[in-house]
mmCIF file of C-alpha atoms in Angstrom:
data_model
loop_
_atom_site.group_PDB
_atom_site.id
_atom_site.type_symbol
_atom_site.label_atom_id
_atom_site.label_comp_id
_atom_site.label_asym_id
_atom_site.label_seq_id
_atom_site.Cartn_x
_atom_site.Cartn_y
_atom_site.Cartn_z
ATOM 1 C CA MET A 27 38.744 31.406 72.094
ATOM 2 C CA ARG A 28 40.159 28.848 69.628
ATOM 3 C CA ARG A 29 38.792 28.995 66.110
ATOM 4 C CA ILE A 30 37.973 25.566 64.677
ATOM 5 C CA SER A 31 36.696 24.119 61.404
ATOM 6 C CA ILE A 32 35.469 20.610 60.629
ATOM 7 C CA PHE A 33 35.660 19.316 57.058
ATOM 8 C CA GLY A 34 33.433 16.281 56.557
ATOM 9 C CA ALA A 35 31.271 17.140 59.577
ATOM 10 C CA THR A 36 28.385 14.858 58.632
ATOM 11 C CA GLY A 37 30.491 11.695 58.351
ATOM 12 C CA SER A 38 31.245 9.405 61.277
ATOM 13 C CA VAL A 39 34.569 11.029 62.226
ATOM 14 C CA GLY A 40 33.325 14.570 61.674
ATOM 15 C CA ALA A 41 30.151 13.934 63.674
ATOM 16 C CA ASN A 42 32.252 12.698 66.599
ATOM 17 C CA GLY A 43 34.277 15.894 66.346
ATOM 18 C CA VAL A 44 31.093 17.963 66.397
ATOM 19 C CA ASP A 45 29.980 15.992 69.464
ATOM 20 C CA LEU A 46 33.145 16.978 71.351
ATOM 21 C CA ILE A 47 32.798 20.634 70.371
ATOM 22 C CA ARG A 48 29.144 20.589 71.425
ATOM 23 C CA ARG A 49 29.972 19.044 74.805
ATOM 24 C CA ALA A 50 32.609 21.701 75.482
ATOM 25 C CA GLY A 51 29.894 24.361 75.573
ATOM 26 C CA PRO A 52 29.196 27.484 73.494
ATOM 27 C CA ASP A 53 32.075 29.522 74.930
ATOM 28 C CA ALA A 54 34.886 27.012 74.414
ATOM 29 C CA TYR A 55 35.342 27.308 70.627
ATOM 30 C CA HIS A 56 34.396 29.572 67.765
ATOM 31 C CA THR A 57 33.289 27.488 64.776
ATOM 32 C CA VAL A 58 34.489 28.921 61.492
ATOM 33 C CA ALA A 59 33.409 26.339 58.908
ATOM 34 C CA LEU A 60 31.529 23.067 58.735
ATOM 35 C CA THR A 61 31.344 21.078 55.506
ATOM 36 C CA GLY A 62 29.447 18.000 54.415
ATOM 37 C CA GLY A 63 28.029 16.079 51.495
ATOM 38 C CA ARG A 64 24.423 15.336 50.643
ATOM 39 C CA ASN A 65 23.000 15.213 54.163
ATOM 40 C CA ILE A 66 21.912 18.841 54.059
ATOM 41 C CA ALA A 67 19.526 18.624 57.020
ATOM 42 C CA ARG A 68 22.257 17.325 59.301
ATOM 43 C CA LEU A 69 24.838 19.836 58.074
ATOM 44 C CA ALA A 70 22.440 22.728 58.616
ATOM 45 C CA GLN A 71 21.499 21.491 62.078
ATOM 46 C CA MET A 72 25.171 21.272 63.080
ATOM 47 C CA ALA A 73 25.943 24.704 61.653
ATOM 48 C CA ARG A 74 23.027 26.290 63.507
ATOM 49 C CA GLU A 75 23.903 24.568 66.782
ATOM 50 C CA LEU A 76 27.609 25.496 66.661
ATOM 51 C CA ARG A 77 26.862 28.952 65.193
ATOM 52 C CA ALA A 78 29.315 28.440 62.354
ATOM 53 C CA GLU A 79 30.362 31.290 60.107
ATOM 54 C CA ILE A 80 29.850 29.182 56.980
ATOM 55 C CA ALA A 81 28.469 25.778 55.993
ATOM 56 C CA VAL A 82 29.583 24.196 52.723
ATOM 57 C CA THR A 83 28.195 21.229 50.819
ATOM 58 C CA ALA A 84 30.504 19.544 48.343
ATOM 59 C CA HIS A 85 27.638 19.332 45.819
ATOM 60 C CA PRO A 86 26.790 22.524 43.879
ATOM 61 C CA ASP A 87 23.319 21.232 42.989
ATOM 62 C CA LEU A 88 22.379 21.298 46.689
ATOM 63 C CA LEU A 89 23.265 24.946 47.347
ATOM 64 C CA GLY A 90 19.618 26.034 47.210
ATOM 65 C CA ASP A 91 18.614 23.355 49.716
ATOM 66 C CA LEU A 92 21.394 24.415 52.079
ATOM 67 C CA ARG A 93 20.430 28.081 51.842
ATOM 68 C CA ASP A 94 16.826 27.212 52.636
ATOM 69 C CA ALA A 95 17.858 25.071 55.604
ATOM 70 C CA LEU A 96 20.003 27.902 57.005
ATOM 71 C CA ALA A 97 17.547 30.733 56.341
ATOM 72 C CA GLY A 98 17.450 33.189 59.243
ATOM 73 C CA SER A 99 20.389 31.580 61.065
ATOM 74 C CA GLY A 100 23.100 34.017 60.020
ATOM 75 C CA VAL A 101 25.205 31.107 58.730
ATOM 76 C CA GLN A 102 26.564 31.628 55.222
ATOM 77 C CA ALA A 103 25.926 28.836 52.706
ATOM 78 C CA ALA A 104 28.264 27.768 49.899
ATOM 79 C CA ALA A 105 28.760 24.737 47.657
ATOM 80 C CA GLY A 106 31.275 22.975 45.445
ATOM 81 C CA PRO A 107 34.984 22.091 45.477
ATOM 82 C CA ASP A 108 36.119 25.715 45.183
ATOM 83 C CA ALA A 109 33.955 26.667 48.152
ATOM 84 C CA LEU A 110 35.587 23.916 50.214
ATOM 85 C CA VAL A 111 39.021 25.343 49.472
ATOM 86 C CA GLU A 112 37.841 28.887 50.230
ATOM 87 C CA ALA A 113 36.454 27.700 53.573
ATOM 88 C CA ALA A 114 39.792 26.046 54.355
ATOM 89 C CA ALA A 115 41.507 29.369 53.722
ATOM 90 C CA ARG A 116 39.501 31.061 56.494
ATOM 91 C CA PRO A 117 41.709 31.622 59.556
ATOM 92 C CA ALA A 118 41.375 28.794 62.081
ATOM 93 C CA ASP A 119 43.586 27.431 64.840
ATOM 94 C CA TRP A 120 42.465 23.802 64.524
ATOM 95 C CA ILE A 121 40.986 22.079 61.485
ATOM 96 C CA LEU A 122 39.674 18.515 61.408
ATOM 97 C CA SER A 123 40.153 17.027 57.929
ATOM 98 C CA ALA A 124 37.584 14.217 57.774
ATOM 99 C CA ILE A 125 36.436 14.373 54.155
ATOM 100 C CA VAL A 126 36.553 10.872 52.698
ATOM 101 C CA GLY A 127 38.628 10.277 49.576
ATOM 102 C CA ALA A 128 40.853 12.378 47.356
ATOM 103 C CA ALA A 129 38.337 15.226 47.667
ATOM 104 C CA GLY A 130 39.995 16.057 50.991
ATOM 105 C CA LEU A 131 43.384 16.799 49.417
ATOM 106 C CA ALA A 132 42.924 20.397 48.278
ATOM 107 C CA PRO A 133 41.175 21.642 51.457
ATOM 108 C CA GLY A 134 43.803 19.952 53.627
ATOM 109 C CA LEU A 135 46.714 21.510 51.759
ATOM 110 C CA THR A 136 45.037 24.918 51.920
ATOM 111 C CA ALA A 137 44.432 24.543 55.654
ATOM 112 C CA LEU A 138 48.132 23.865 56.210
ATOM 113 C CA THR A 139 49.094 27.264 54.790
ATOM 114 C CA GLN A 140 47.611 28.917 57.894
ATOM 115 C CA GLY A 141 50.213 27.473 60.248
ATOM 116 C CA GLY A 142 47.762 25.989 62.761
ATOM 117 C CA VAL A 143 46.929 22.375 63.591
ATOM 118 C CA LEU A 144 45.576 20.039 60.936
ATOM 119 C CA ALA A 145 43.954 17.058 62.655
ATOM 120 C CA LEU A 146 44.161 14.556 59.826
ATOM 121 C CA ALA A 147 41.592 11.792 59.448
ATOM 122 C CA ASN A 148 41.749 11.859 55.646
ATOM 123 C CA LYS A 149 44.061 8.910 54.883
ATOM 124 C CA GLU A 150 44.205 9.794 51.223
ATOM 125 C CA SER A 151 46.128 13.013 51.864
ATOM 126 C CA LEU A 152 49.330 11.317 53.026
ATOM 127 C CA VAL A 153 48.884 8.243 50.804
ATOM 128 C CA CYS A 154 48.506 10.336 47.646
ATOM 129 C CA ALA A 155 50.549 13.418 48.439
ATOM 130 C CA GLY A 156 52.628 12.902 51.578
ATOM 131 C CA PRO A 157 55.630 14.971 50.369
ATOM 132 C CA LEU A 158 53.350 17.885 49.441
ATOM 133 C CA LEU A 159 51.722 17.938 52.880
ATOM 134 C CA ARG A 160 55.013 17.734 54.723
ATOM 135 C CA HIS A 161 56.450 20.564 52.608
ATOM 136 C CA ALA A 162 53.371 22.744 53.204
ATOM 137 C CA ALA A 163 53.547 22.128 56.963
ATOM 138 C CA ARG A 164 57.254 22.997 57.107
ATOM 139 C CA ALA A 165 56.742 26.163 55.072
ATOM 140 C CA SER A 166 53.997 27.548 57.341
ATOM 141 C CA GLY A 167 55.007 26.027 60.666
ATOM 142 C CA ALA A 168 51.778 24.033 60.810
ATOM 143 C CA THR A 169 51.404 20.842 62.843
ATOM 144 C CA ILE A 170 49.800 17.696 61.425
ATOM 145 C CA LEU A 171 48.278 15.453 64.074
ATOM 146 C CA PRO A 172 46.886 11.983 63.360
ATOM 147 C CA VAL A 173 43.217 11.238 63.993
ATOM 148 C CA ASP A 174 43.031 7.659 62.749
ATOM 149 C CA SER A 175 42.879 5.621 65.957
ATOM 150 C CA GLU A 176 45.903 3.536 64.909
ATOM 151 C CA HIS A 177 48.115 6.478 64.011
ATOM 152 C CA SER A 178 47.055 8.433 67.068
ATOM 153 C CA ALA A 179 48.035 5.371 69.096
ATOM 154 C CA VAL A 180 51.465 5.226 67.429
ATOM 155 C CA PHE A 181 51.935 8.959 68.001
ATOM 156 C CA GLN A 182 51.085 8.591 71.689
ATOM 157 C CA ALA A 183 53.165 5.431 72.167
ATOM 158 C CA LEU A 184 56.194 7.070 70.565
ATOM 159 C CA GLY A 185 56.041 9.955 73.033
ATOM 160 C CA SER A 186 59.384 11.671 73.373
ATOM 161 C CA ASP A 187 61.406 8.564 72.508
ATOM 162 C CA LYS A 188 64.119 9.005 69.929
ATOM 163 C CA ARG A 189 63.115 7.576 66.575
ATOM 164 C CA ASP A 190 66.391 5.706 66.163
ATOM 165 C CA SER A 191 65.381 3.479 69.082
ATOM 166 C CA VAL A 192 62.274 2.264 67.235
ATOM 167 C CA LYS A 193 62.577 -1.251 65.848
ATOM 168 C CA ASP A 194 59.115 -1.507 64.309
ATOM 169 C CA VAL A 195 55.503 -0.399 64.622
ATOM 170 C CA THR A 196 52.463 -2.675 64.665
ATOM 171 C CA ILE A 197 48.999 -1.394 63.809
ATOM 172 C CA THR A 198 46.053 -3.620 64.557
ATOM 173 C CA ALA A 199 43.077 -4.549 62.415
ATOM 174 C CA SER A 200 39.710 -5.871 63.551
ATOM 175 C CA GLY A 201 39.441 -7.996 60.412
ATOM 176 C CA GLY A 202 36.102 -6.468 59.498
ATOM 177 C CA ALA A 203 32.889 -8.196 58.597
ATOM 178 C CA PHE A 204 34.459 -11.226 56.896
ATOM 179 C CA ARG A 205 37.377 -12.067 59.183
ATOM 180 C CA ASP A 206 35.911 -15.502 60.026
ATOM 181 C CA TRP A 207 34.158 -16.298 56.759
ATOM 182 C CA PRO A 208 35.273 -19.314 54.724
ATOM 183 C CA LEU A 209 37.275 -18.048 51.749
ATOM 184 C CA GLU A 210 34.937 -19.701 49.283
ATOM 185 C CA ARG A 211 32.041 -17.534 50.504
ATOM 186 C CA LEU A 212 33.738 -14.191 49.873
ATOM 187 C CA ALA A 213 32.969 -14.032 46.148
ATOM 188 C CA ALA A 214 29.261 -14.042 46.944
ATOM 189 C CA ALA A 215 29.450 -11.427 49.731
ATOM 190 C CA THR A 216 26.822 -8.712 49.380
ATOM 191 C CA VAL A 217 27.165 -4.976 49.890
ATOM 192 C CA ALA A 218 24.881 -5.181 52.925
ATOM 193 C CA GLU A 219 27.032 -7.893 54.495
ATOM 194 C CA ALA A 220 30.230 -5.949 53.861
ATOM 195 C CA SER A 221 28.680 -2.793 55.344
ATOM 196 C CA THR A 222 28.273 -4.197 58.861
ATOM 197 C CA HIS A 223 31.280 -3.784 61.132
ATOM 198 C CA PRO A 224 31.565 -5.971 64.247
ATOM 199 C CA ASN A 225 33.247 -3.294 66.421
ATOM 200 C CA TRP A 226 33.111 0.217 64.981
ATOM 201 C CA ALA A 227 30.226 2.472 63.924
ATOM 202 C CA MET A 228 31.454 3.976 60.651
ATOM 203 C CA GLY A 229 30.185 5.027 57.244
ATOM 204 C CA GLN A 230 29.473 2.487 54.509
ATOM 205 C CA ARG A 231 32.587 3.058 52.407
ATOM 206 C CA ILE A 232 35.115 2.787 55.224
ATOM 207 C CA THR A 233 33.255 -0.213 56.645
ATOM 208 C CA ILE A 234 33.534 -2.058 53.331
ATOM 209 C CA ASP A 235 37.191 -1.001 53.126
ATOM 210 C CA SER A 236 37.630 -2.581 56.541
ATOM 211 C CA ALA A 237 36.138 -5.853 55.316
ATOM 212 C CA SER A 238 38.495 -5.897 52.310
ATOM 213 C CA MET A 239 41.403 -4.609 54.446
ATOM 214 C CA PHE A 240 41.948 -1.784 51.942
ATOM 215 C CA ASN A 241 41.428 0.562 54.867
ATOM 216 C CA LYS A 242 44.343 -1.068 56.693
ATOM 217 C CA ALA A 243 46.446 -1.059 53.526
ATOM 218 C CA MET A 244 45.932 2.710 53.331
ATOM 219 C CA GLU A 245 46.902 3.017 56.998
ATOM 220 C CA VAL A 246 50.111 1.074 56.405
ATOM 221 C CA ILE A 247 51.131 3.485 53.643
ATOM 222 C CA GLU A 248 50.021 6.435 55.776
ATOM 223 C CA ALA A 249 52.146 5.214 58.698
ATOM 224 C CA LYS A 250 55.224 5.174 56.452
ATOM 225 C CA GLU A 251 54.539 8.758 55.380
ATOM 226 C CA PHE A 252 53.490 10.093 58.771
ATOM 227 C CA PHE A 253 56.295 8.664 60.875
ATOM 228 C CA THR A 254 58.982 8.411 58.138
ATOM 229 C CA LEU A 255 59.306 4.672 58.675
ATOM 230 C CA ARG A 256 60.788 2.108 56.334
ATOM 231 C CA PRO A 257 58.199 -0.271 54.831
ATOM 232 C CA ASP A 258 59.766 -3.219 56.669
ATOM 233 C CA GLN A 259 59.194 -1.441 60.001
ATOM 234 C CA ILE A 260 55.386 -1.509 59.656
ATOM 235 C CA LYS A 261 53.473 -4.612 60.695
ATOM 236 C CA VAL A 262 49.784 -5.519 60.843
ATOM 237 C CA LEU A 263 48.188 -7.790 63.413
ATOM 238 C CA VAL A 264 44.555 -8.929 63.401
ATOM 239 C CA HIS A 265 43.074 -8.133 66.803
ATOM 240 C CA PRO A 266 39.309 -8.818 66.821
ATOM 241 C CA GLU A 267 38.576 -6.957 70.074
ATOM 242 C CA SER A 268 39.978 -3.607 68.793
ATOM 243 C CA ILE A 269 41.343 -2.698 72.244
ATOM 244 C CA ILE A 270 45.048 -2.395 71.389
ATOM 245 C CA HIS A 271 45.237 0.098 68.535
ATOM 246 C CA ALA A 272 48.979 0.096 67.930
ATOM 247 C CA MET A 273 52.297 -0.974 69.439
ATOM 248 C CA VAL A 274 55.780 0.486 69.161
ATOM 249 C CA SER A 275 58.663 -1.951 69.637
ATOM 250 C CA HIS A 276 62.148 -0.709 70.502
ATOM 251 C CA VAL A 277 65.601 -2.077 69.869
ATOM 252 C CA ASP A 278 65.986 -3.006 73.546
ATOM 253 C CA GLY A 279 63.178 -5.551 73.257
ATOM 254 C CA GLY A 280 60.509 -3.446 74.951
ATOM 255 C CA THR A 281 57.107 -2.799 73.372
ATOM 256 C CA ILE A 282 54.745 0.044 74.287
ATOM 257 C CA ALA A 283 51.076 -0.526 73.440
ATOM 258 C CA HIS A 284 48.207 1.953 73.341
ATOM 259 C CA LEU A 285 44.904 0.538 74.619
ATOM 260 C CA GLY A 286 41.465 2.078 74.542
ATOM 261 C CA ALA A 287 37.827 1.420 73.839
ATOM 262 C CA PRO A 288 36.873 1.431 70.131
ATOM 263 C CA ASP A 289 35.643 5.044 70.201
ATOM 264 C CA MET A 290 36.886 7.609 67.677
ATOM 265 C CA ARG A 291 36.356 10.420 70.185
ATOM 266 C CA HIS A 292 39.578 9.457 71.939
ATOM 267 C CA ALA A 293 41.808 10.094 68.918
ATOM 268 C CA ILE A 294 39.860 13.220 67.943
ATOM 269 C CA GLY A 295 39.856 14.531 71.504
ATOM 270 C CA TYR A 296 43.577 13.853 71.892
ATOM 271 C CA ALA A 297 44.285 15.924 68.769
ATOM 272 C CA LEU A 298 41.850 18.636 69.906
ATOM 273 C CA ASN A 299 43.519 19.062 73.313
ATOM 274 C CA TRP A 300 47.144 18.300 72.313
ATOM 275 C CA PRO A 301 49.705 18.813 73.789
ATOM 276 C CA ASP A 302 47.536 18.509 76.901
ATOM 277 C CA ARG A 303 45.006 15.871 77.837
ATOM 278 C CA ALA A 304 41.441 16.573 78.921
ATOM 279 C CA PRO A 305 38.532 14.432 80.159
ATOM 280 C CA LEU A 306 36.664 12.792 77.272
ATOM 281 C CA PRO A 307 33.290 10.986 77.099
ATOM 282 C CA VAL A 308 35.027 7.677 76.418
ATOM 283 C CA ALA A 309 34.336 4.549 78.450
ATOM 284 C CA PRO A 310 37.303 3.444 80.597
ATOM 285 C CA LEU A 311 38.726 -0.002 80.016
ATOM 286 C CA ASP A 312 37.785 -2.854 82.332
ATOM 287 C CA LEU A 313 40.429 -5.448 81.545
ATOM 288 C CA ALA A 314 39.064 -7.900 84.098
ATOM 289 C CA ALA A 315 35.697 -7.815 82.342
ATOM 290 C CA LEU A 316 37.372 -8.289 78.961
ATOM 291 C CA GLY A 317 39.214 -11.304 80.292
ATOM 292 C CA SER A 318 41.485 -11.829 77.311
ATOM 293 C CA LEU A 319 42.715 -10.267 74.085
ATOM 294 C CA THR A 320 43.402 -12.286 70.947
ATOM 295 C CA PHE A 321 45.699 -11.810 67.966
ATOM 296 C CA ARG A 322 46.530 -13.516 64.715
ATOM 297 C CA ALA A 323 48.623 -12.843 61.663
ATOM 298 C CA PRO A 324 46.713 -11.484 58.653
ATOM 299 C CA ASP A 325 45.967 -13.929 55.840
ATOM 300 C CA GLU A 326 47.007 -12.207 52.613
ATOM 301 C CA VAL A 327 44.993 -14.668 50.549
ATOM 302 C CA ARG A 328 41.907 -13.328 52.296
ATOM 303 C CA TRP A 329 43.235 -9.757 52.297
ATOM 304 C CA PRO A 330 45.488 -9.172 49.242
ATOM 305 C CA ALA A 331 45.275 -5.414 49.807
ATOM 306 C CA LEU A 332 48.069 -5.703 52.378
ATOM 307 C CA ARG A 333 50.436 -7.176 49.788
ATOM 308 C CA LEU A 334 49.531 -4.377 47.391
ATOM 309 C CA ALA A 335 50.309 -1.802 50.084
ATOM 310 C CA ARG A 336 53.864 -3.145 50.378
ATOM 311 C CA GLU A 337 54.264 -2.952 46.600
ATOM 312 C CA VAL A 338 53.005 0.643 46.593
ATOM 313 C CA MET A 339 55.466 1.647 49.317
ATOM 314 C CA ALA A 340 58.312 0.009 47.409
ATOM 315 C CA ALA A 341 57.328 1.824 44.196
ATOM 316 C CA GLY A 342 56.846 5.242 45.810
ATOM 317 C CA GLY A 343 55.978 8.440 43.968
ATOM 318 C CA MET A 344 52.583 8.403 42.268
ATOM 319 C CA ALA A 345 51.892 4.777 43.209
ATOM 320 C CA GLY A 346 49.966 5.908 46.293
ATOM 321 C CA ALA A 347 47.666 8.193 44.300
ATOM 322 C CA VAL A 348 47.030 5.498 41.686
ATOM 323 C CA PHE A 349 46.401 2.896 44.402
ATOM 324 C CA ASN A 350 43.871 5.088 46.189
ATOM 325 C CA ALA A 351 42.013 6.117 43.045
ATOM 326 C CA ALA A 352 41.787 2.545 41.770
ATOM 327 C CA LYS A 353 40.590 1.420 45.192
ATOM 328 C CA GLU A 354 37.870 4.085 45.246
ATOM 329 C CA GLN A 355 36.721 3.158 41.725
ATOM 330 C CA ALA A 356 36.662 -0.549 42.566
ATOM 331 C CA LEU A 357 34.639 0.209 45.687
ATOM 332 C CA ASP A 358 32.175 2.261 43.628
ATOM 333 C CA ASP A 359 31.797 -0.667 41.238
ATOM 334 C CA PHE A 360 31.247 -3.159 44.075
ATOM 335 C CA ILE A 361 28.601 -0.958 45.704
ATOM 336 C CA ALA A 362 26.888 -0.555 42.319
ATOM 337 C CA GLY A 363 26.875 -4.321 41.801
ATOM 338 C CA ARG A 364 29.175 -4.264 38.772
ATOM 339 C CA ILE A 365 31.895 -6.440 40.346
ATOM 340 C CA ALA A 366 32.131 -8.992 43.144
ATOM 341 C CA PHE A 367 33.778 -8.322 46.493
ATOM 342 C CA THR A 368 36.767 -10.464 45.549
ATOM 343 C CA GLN A 369 37.283 -8.590 42.260
ATOM 344 C CA MET A 370 38.248 -5.312 43.923
ATOM 345 C CA ALA A 371 41.864 -6.194 44.728
ATOM 346 C CA PRO A 372 42.600 -7.635 41.233
ATOM 347 C CA ARG A 373 41.114 -4.464 39.714
ATOM 348 C CA VAL A 374 43.465 -2.317 41.797
ATOM 349 C CA GLU A 375 46.480 -4.507 40.996
ATOM 350 C CA MET A 376 45.827 -4.356 37.256
ATOM 351 C CA THR A 377 45.536 -0.570 37.416
ATOM 352 C CA LEU A 378 48.859 -0.282 39.237
ATOM 353 C CA GLN A 379 50.506 -2.497 36.629
ATOM 354 C CA ALA A 380 48.974 -0.568 33.721
ATOM 355 C CA LEU A 381 50.058 2.864 34.983
ATOM 356 C CA SER A 382 53.391 2.062 36.631
ATOM 357 C CA ALA A 383 55.495 3.358 33.745
ATOM 358 C CA ARG A 384 53.266 6.231 32.621
ATOM 359 C CA ALA A 385 52.689 7.705 36.092
ATOM 360 C CA GLY A 386 56.356 7.848 36.996
ATOM 361 C CA PHE A 387 56.281 5.673 40.080
ATOM 362 C CA GLY A 388 59.259 6.572 42.232
ATOM 363 C CA ASP A 389 59.053 10.317 41.547
ATOM 364 C CA ASP A 390 57.527 12.558 44.212
ATOM 365 C CA PRO A 391 54.623 14.707 42.962
ATOM 366 C CA ALA A 392 55.572 18.165 41.759
ATOM 367 C CA ASP A 393 52.263 19.733 42.783
ATOM 368 C CA LEU A 394 48.643 18.975 43.617
ATOM 369 C CA GLU A 395 47.570 19.062 39.974
ATOM 370 C CA THR A 396 49.989 16.229 39.184
ATOM 371 C CA VAL A 397 48.390 14.140 41.930
ATOM 372 C CA LEU A 398 44.869 14.926 40.747
ATOM 373 C CA HIS A 399 45.809 14.155 37.133
ATOM 374 C CA TRP A 400 46.942 10.632 38.017
ATOM 375 C CA ASP A 401 43.958 10.241 40.307
ATOM 376 C CA ARG A 402 41.698 10.840 37.291
ATOM 377 C CA GLU A 403 43.763 8.591 35.011
ATOM 378 C CA ALA A 404 43.697 5.756 37.537
ATOM 379 C CA ARG A 405 39.940 5.974 37.943
ATOM 380 C CA LYS A 406 39.491 5.763 34.170
ATOM 381 C CA GLU A 407 41.871 2.816 33.935
ATOM 382 C CA ALA A 408 40.228 0.984 36.834
ATOM 383 C CA ALA A 409 36.763 1.482 35.337
ATOM 384 C CA ALA A 410 37.791 0.320 31.855
#
């Protein structure tokens, strides 16, 4: 029986992972650890249902609530960043890393030391510390599989083809909540308006990141790190229907596209069953019913995050960690009402400019503490 853990189980990606484990039946997997944030009731319900060894909340002040919710279940309760890392150190064959933000870095790196499969949905890990993750995977023999729908699509479209035949890779973007808004309206966009996605059911933060295209900017950087591509080999195409998730173009002029319904369970299920495929509760495509698919080039006046992503890839080193931290701080400030929607990208750009010399852009991180140090510095700079 495969031993599995899900980090970030109460978020949208993690909950879809739990759904697949639940559907497989009680004898298919042994659940080692489930972790979550402040939704203690949901975390406890999942842990009871999957009979997890341990449930961990990221927030130490909620440990008492979690213990109460798990009373009599036999599931151990723990809380805090150290507990997350300790849970990641528990032997498991397959670990879904779906914690949002830089908080997923330490558990992900710890999980890689076990030599199993890390199903990676945490974009920040490769954006902030790609060289560290690749080194950890090589050292232990672990496998990192993509769970973002776009990167899973690239992974599947690449197949067994030789990388030197790849001309470029295109990842698609829905365009988010504001893809058809007049530019002059964006400055007045509210948090509620930015939190409604036209295609995907996701959490608030990633939905707002989709509207600003910061989510896609992170995916561009992640694609460079994951598939060892040059920055000029990564393209973005706005595709409102979200049916084609990515395309791989080859030097012979052929392009292989991955199509599927906008359902995260496909990418998660592919990683869960890899290298095999298994039936999944995902609706099949009816292309005749769809009728047509549309595409357009991204407008970088509307979405300046894409330009910043190219600058981050060109800079290298700690630029990814600074970019992510500044983006997270700017998002916090937008949600809190301290800045407008259109002020997020300038805030990130100013932070990159302010820290470019100090942070040693161009130098790979020496260790996780170096990454976390510049994460903290960037948040302070972005908030100033």
